[in-house]
Coordinates of C-alpha atoms and ligand atoms in Angstrom, one line a residue:
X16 CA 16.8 32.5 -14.6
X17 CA 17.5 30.1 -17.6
X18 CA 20.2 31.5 -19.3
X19 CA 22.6 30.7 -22.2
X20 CA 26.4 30.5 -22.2
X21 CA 28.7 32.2 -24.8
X22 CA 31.3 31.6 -26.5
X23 CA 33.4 33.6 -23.7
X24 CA 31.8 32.2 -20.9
X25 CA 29.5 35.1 -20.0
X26 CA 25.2 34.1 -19.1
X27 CA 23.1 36.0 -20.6
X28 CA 19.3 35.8 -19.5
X29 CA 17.5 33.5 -22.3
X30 CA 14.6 35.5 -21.9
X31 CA 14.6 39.4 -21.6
X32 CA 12.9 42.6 -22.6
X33 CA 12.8 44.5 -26.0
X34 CA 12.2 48.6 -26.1
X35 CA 11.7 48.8 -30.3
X36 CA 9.2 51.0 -31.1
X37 CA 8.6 53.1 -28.1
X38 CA 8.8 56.7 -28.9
X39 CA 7.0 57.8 -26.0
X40 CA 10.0 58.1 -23.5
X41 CA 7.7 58.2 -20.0
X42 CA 5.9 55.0 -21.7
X43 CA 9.4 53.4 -22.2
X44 CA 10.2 53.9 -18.8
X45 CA 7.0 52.7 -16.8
X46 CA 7.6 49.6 -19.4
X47 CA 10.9 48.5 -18.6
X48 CA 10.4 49.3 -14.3
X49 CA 7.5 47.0 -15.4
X50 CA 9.7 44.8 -16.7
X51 CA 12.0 44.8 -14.0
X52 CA 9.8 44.5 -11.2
X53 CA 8.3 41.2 -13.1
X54 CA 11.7 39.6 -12.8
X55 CA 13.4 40.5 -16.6
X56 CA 17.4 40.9 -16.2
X57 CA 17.7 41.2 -19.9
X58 CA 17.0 44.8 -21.9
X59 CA 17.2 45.2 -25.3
X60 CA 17.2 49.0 -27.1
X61 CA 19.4 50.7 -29.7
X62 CA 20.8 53.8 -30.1
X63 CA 18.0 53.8 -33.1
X64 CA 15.3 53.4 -31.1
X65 CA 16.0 57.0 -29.3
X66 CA 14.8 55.8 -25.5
X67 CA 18.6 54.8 -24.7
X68 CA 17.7 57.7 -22.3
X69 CA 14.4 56.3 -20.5
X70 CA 16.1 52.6 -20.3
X71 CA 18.8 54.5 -17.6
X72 CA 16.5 55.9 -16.4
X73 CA 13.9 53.5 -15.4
X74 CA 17.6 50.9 -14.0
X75 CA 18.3 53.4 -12.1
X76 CA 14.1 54.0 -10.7
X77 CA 13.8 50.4 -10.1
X78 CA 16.4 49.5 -7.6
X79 CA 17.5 46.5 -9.2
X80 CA 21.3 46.7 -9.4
X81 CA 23.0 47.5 -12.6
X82 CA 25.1 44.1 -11.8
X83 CA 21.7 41.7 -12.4
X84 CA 21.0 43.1 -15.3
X85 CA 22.3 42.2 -18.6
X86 CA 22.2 45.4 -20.4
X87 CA 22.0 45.4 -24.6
X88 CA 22.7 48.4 -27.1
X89 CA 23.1 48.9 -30.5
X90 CA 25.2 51.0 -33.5
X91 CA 23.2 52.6 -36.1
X92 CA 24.7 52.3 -39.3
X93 CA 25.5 56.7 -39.3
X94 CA 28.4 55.7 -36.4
X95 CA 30.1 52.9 -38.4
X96 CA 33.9 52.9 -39.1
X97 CA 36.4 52.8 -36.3
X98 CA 36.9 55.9 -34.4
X99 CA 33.1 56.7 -35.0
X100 CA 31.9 53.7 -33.3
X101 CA 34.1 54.7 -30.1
X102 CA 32.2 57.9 -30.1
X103 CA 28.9 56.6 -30.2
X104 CA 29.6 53.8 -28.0
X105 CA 30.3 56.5 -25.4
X106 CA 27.3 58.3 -26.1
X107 CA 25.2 55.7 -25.7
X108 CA 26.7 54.7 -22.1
X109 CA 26.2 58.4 -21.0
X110 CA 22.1 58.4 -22.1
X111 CA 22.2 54.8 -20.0
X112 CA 24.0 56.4 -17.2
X113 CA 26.0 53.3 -16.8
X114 CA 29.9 52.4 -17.1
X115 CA 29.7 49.3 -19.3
X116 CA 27.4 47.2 -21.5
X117 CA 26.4 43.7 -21.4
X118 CA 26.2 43.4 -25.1
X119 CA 27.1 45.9 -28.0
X120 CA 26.0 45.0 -31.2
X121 CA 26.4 46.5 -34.7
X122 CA 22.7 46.9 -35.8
X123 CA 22.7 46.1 -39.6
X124 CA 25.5 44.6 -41.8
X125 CA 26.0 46.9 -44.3
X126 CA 29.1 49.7 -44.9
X127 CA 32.0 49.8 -42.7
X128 CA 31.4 46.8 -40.6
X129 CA 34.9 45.9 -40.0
X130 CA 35.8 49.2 -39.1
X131 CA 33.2 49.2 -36.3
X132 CA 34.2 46.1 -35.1
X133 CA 37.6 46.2 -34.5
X134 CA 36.5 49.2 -32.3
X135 CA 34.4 47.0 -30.6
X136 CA 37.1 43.8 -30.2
X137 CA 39.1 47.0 -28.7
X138 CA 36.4 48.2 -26.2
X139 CA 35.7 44.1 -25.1
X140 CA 39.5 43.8 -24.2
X141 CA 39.8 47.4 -22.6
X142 CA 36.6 45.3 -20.3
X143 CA 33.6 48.3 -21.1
X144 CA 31.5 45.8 -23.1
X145 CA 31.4 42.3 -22.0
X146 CA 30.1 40.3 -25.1
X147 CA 29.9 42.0 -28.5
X148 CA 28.0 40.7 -31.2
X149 CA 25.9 41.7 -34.6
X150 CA 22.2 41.8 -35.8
X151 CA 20.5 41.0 -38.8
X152 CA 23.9 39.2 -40.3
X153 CA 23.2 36.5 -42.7
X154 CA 25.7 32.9 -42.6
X155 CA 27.7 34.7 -45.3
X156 CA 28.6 37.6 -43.9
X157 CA 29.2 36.3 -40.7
X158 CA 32.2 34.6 -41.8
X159 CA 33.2 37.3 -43.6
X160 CA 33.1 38.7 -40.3
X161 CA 34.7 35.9 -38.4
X162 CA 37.4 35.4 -41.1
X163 CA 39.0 39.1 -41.2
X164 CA 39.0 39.4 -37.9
X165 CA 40.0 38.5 -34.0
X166 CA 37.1 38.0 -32.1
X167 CA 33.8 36.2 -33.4
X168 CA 30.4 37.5 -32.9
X169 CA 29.1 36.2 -29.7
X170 CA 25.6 36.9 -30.4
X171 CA 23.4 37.5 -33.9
X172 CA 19.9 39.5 -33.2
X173 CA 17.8 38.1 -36.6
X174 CA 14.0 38.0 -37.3
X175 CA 12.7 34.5 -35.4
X176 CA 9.0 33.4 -35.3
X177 CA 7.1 31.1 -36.1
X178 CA 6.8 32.3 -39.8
X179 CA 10.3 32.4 -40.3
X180 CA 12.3 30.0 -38.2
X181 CA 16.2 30.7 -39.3
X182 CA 16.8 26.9 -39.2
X183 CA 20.0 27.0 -41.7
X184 CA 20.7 30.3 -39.9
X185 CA 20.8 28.6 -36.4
X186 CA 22.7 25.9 -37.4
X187 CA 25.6 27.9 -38.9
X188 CA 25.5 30.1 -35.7
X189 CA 25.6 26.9 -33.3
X190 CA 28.7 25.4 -35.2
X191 CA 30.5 28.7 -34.8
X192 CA 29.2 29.4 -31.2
X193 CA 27.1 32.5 -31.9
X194 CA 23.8 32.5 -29.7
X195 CA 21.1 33.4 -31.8
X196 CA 18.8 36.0 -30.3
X197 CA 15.1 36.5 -31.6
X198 CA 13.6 39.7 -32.5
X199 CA 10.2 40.4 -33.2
X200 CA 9.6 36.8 -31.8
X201 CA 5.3 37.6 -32.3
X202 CA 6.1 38.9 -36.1
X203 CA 5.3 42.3 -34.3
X204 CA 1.1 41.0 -34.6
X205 CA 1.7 39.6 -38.6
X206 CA -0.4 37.0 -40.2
X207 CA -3.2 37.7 -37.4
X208 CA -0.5 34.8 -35.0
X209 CA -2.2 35.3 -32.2
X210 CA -5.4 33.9 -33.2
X211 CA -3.4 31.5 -35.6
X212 CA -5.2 28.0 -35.5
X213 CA -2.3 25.8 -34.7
X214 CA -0.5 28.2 -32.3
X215 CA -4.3 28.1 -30.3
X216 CA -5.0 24.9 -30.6
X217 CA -1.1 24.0 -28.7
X218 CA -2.2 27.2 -26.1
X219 CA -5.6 25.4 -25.2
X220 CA -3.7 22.1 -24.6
X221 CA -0.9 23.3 -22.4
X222 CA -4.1 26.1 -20.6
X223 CA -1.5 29.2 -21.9
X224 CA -1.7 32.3 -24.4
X225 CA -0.3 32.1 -27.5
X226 CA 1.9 34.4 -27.0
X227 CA 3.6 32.0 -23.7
X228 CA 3.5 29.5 -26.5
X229 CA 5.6 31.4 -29.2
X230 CA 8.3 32.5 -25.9
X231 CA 8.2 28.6 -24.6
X232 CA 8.9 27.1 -28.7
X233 CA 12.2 29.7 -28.8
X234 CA 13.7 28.9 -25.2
X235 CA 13.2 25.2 -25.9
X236 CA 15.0 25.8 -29.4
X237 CA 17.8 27.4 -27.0
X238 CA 17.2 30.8 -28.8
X239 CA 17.5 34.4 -26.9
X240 CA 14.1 35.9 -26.8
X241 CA 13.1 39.8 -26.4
X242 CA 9.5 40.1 -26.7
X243 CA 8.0 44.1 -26.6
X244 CA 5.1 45.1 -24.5
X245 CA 3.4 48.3 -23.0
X246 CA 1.0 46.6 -21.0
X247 CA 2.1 45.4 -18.0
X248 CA -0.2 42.1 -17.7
X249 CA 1.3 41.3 -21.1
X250 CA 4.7 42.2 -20.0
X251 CA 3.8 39.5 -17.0
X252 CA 2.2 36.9 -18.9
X253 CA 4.8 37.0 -21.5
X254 CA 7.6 36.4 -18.5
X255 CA 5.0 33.6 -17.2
X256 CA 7.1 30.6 -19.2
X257 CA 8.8 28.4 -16.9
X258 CA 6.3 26.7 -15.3
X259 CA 5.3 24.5 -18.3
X260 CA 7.1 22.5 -21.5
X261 CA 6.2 21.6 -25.0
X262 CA 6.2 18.2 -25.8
X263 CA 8.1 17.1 -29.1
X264 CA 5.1 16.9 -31.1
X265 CA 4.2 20.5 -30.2
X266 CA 7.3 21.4 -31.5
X267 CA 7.4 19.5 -34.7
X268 CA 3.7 20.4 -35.4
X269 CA 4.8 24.4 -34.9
X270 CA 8.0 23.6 -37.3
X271 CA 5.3 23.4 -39.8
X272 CA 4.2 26.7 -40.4
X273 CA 7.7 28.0 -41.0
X274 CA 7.4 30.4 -44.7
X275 CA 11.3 30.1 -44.8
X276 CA 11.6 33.6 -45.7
X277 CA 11.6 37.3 -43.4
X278 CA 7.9 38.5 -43.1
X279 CA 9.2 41.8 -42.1
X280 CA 12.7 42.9 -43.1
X281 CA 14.4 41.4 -46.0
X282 CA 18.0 42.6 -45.4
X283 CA 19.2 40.6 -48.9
X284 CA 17.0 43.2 -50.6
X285 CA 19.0 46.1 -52.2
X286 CA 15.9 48.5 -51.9
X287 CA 15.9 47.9 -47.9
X288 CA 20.0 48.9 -48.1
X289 CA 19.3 52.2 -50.3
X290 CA 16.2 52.5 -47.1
X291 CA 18.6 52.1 -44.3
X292 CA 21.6 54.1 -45.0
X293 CA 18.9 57.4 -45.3
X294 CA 17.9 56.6 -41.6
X295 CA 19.6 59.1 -39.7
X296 CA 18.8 59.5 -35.5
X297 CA 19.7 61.5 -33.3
X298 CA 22.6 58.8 -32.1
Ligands
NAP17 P1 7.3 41.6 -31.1 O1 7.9 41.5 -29.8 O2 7.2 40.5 -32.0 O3 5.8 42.2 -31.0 C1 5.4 43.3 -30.3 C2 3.9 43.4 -30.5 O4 3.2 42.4 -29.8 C3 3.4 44.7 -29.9 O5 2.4 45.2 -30.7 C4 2.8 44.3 -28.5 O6 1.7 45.1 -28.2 C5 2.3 42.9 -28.9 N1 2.3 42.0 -27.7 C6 3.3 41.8 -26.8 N2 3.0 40.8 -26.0 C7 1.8 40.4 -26.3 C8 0.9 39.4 -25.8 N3 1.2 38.6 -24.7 N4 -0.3 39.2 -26.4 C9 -0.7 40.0 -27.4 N5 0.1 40.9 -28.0 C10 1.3 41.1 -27.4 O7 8.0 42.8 -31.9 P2 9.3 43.7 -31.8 O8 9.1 44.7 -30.7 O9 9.6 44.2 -33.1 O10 10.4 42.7 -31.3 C11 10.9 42.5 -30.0 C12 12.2 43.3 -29.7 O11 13.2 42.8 -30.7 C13 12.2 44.8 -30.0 O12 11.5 45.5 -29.0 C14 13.6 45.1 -30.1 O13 14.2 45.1 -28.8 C15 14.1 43.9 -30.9 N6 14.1 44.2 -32.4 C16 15.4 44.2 -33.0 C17 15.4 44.4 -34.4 C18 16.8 44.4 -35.0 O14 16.9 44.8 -36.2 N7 17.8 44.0 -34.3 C19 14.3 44.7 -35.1 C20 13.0 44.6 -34.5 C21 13.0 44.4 -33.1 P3 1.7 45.9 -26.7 O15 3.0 46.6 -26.6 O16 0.5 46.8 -26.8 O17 1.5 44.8 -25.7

């Protein structure tokens, strides 16, 4: 499994699984067995998503060991502040049915952020949480981050595809030794990509999908990739990467198509703020 190293020395599978959108909790759980019997050791959910639940429960269904699997949850923005974030942090280990986490991250960077995450620096020395890192953080507010604090983020989960590439993102995070970490790495099916000329004409050459494309342009950019699926042949043909490469010119030619801006959450927008601190789950 290709993998990349952070900042504290910890792999963590370059290429995993992502359970967003999945309300249906028996669907969530056939997906991630899915997932596992395919060969994933990465899953993604959030306390958000509300199928914490069906991730433990398909681990502990599939046989693989807790151990191979790098195992990644997230804060809602309801359980921020310090003693708040301890809470939920258990919570969300007891609807896992597990005794640690690969990766804690704080799911949006609004309200108390430092709060939560000198929690979090506390639970990653106590040993319960192995990396801990932050989603949808712009450059700015990682340093603010960075600067009033201990520990850096080891990971930032941001919008990545095609349409929107994070280039100045990336390269902030790779001075500072933050992986970055893709979500919604297919624009969750935006601007019709999988029948998008350019991505095709690159699938035809190399014989592979463009969605095995998409995957193989983020893992040779060195970026952590989570792609969703309910269908297992998807789930397998999106975990079918490593048998091919994209040459340079693939990868300029895909470079092109970058907008330079989110296509579907604009977390610099004071409308989207106002949105997300009235999302309440049941955490
Ligand atoms: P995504 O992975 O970009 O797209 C998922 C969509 O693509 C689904 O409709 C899926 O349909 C379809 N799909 C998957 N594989 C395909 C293939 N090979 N060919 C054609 N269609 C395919 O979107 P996402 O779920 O939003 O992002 C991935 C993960 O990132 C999430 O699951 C979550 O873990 C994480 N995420 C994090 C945040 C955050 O704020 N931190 C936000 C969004 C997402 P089927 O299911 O029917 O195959």
């Amino acid at each position: 499994m290709l993998t990349t190293e952070l900042s504290n020395g910890i792999a963590m599978p370059r290429l995993g699984f992502g359970v967003f959108q999945i309300p249906d909790l028996n669907l969530c759980e056939e997906a991630v067995i899915s997932a596992l019997t395919c060969g994933y050791r990465l899953l993604d959910t959030a306390s958000a998503y509300e199928n914490e639940a069906a991730v433990g429960r398909a681990i502990l269904r599939s046989g693989v060991a807790r151990k191979e699997i790098f195992l990644t949850t997230k804060l809602w923005v309801q359980d921020y502040g310090y003693e708040s974030t301890k809470e939920a942090f258990y919570r969300s280990l007891e609807r896992l049915q597990t005794d640690y986490l690969d990766l804690y991250l704080i799911h949006q960077p609004y309200s108390d952020i430092h709060g939560s995450w000198r929690a979090m620096e506390d639970l990653y020395r106590e040993g319960v949480i192995k990396a801990i890192g932050v989603s949808n953080f712009s450059s700015a507010q990682l340093a603010d981050l960075i600067t009033f604090n201990h520990i850096a983020p080891m990971v930032n989960q941001v919008e990545t595809h095609p349409f929107c590439q994070q280039n100045h993102a990336a390269e902030f995070m790779q001075q500072h030794h933050i992986a970055i970490e893709a979500w919604a790495p297919f624009a969750e099916g935006k601007n019709e990509i999988f029948t998008q000329p350019l991505l095709t004409t690159i699938a035809q050459r190399h014989q592979k999908t463009v969605a095995q494309v998409i995957l193989r342009w983020l893992l040779q950019r060195n970026i952590v990739v989570i792609p969703k699926s309910v269908n297992p042949q998807r789930i397998a043909e999106n975990f079918a990467v490593f048998d091919f490469s994209l040459t340079e010119q693939d990868m300029k030619e895909i470079s092109t198509l970058d907008l330079g801006k989110p296509l579907i959450a604009n977390h610099a927008d004071p409308e989207r703020i106002k949105f997300i601190g009235t999302r309440r789950f049941a955490t």
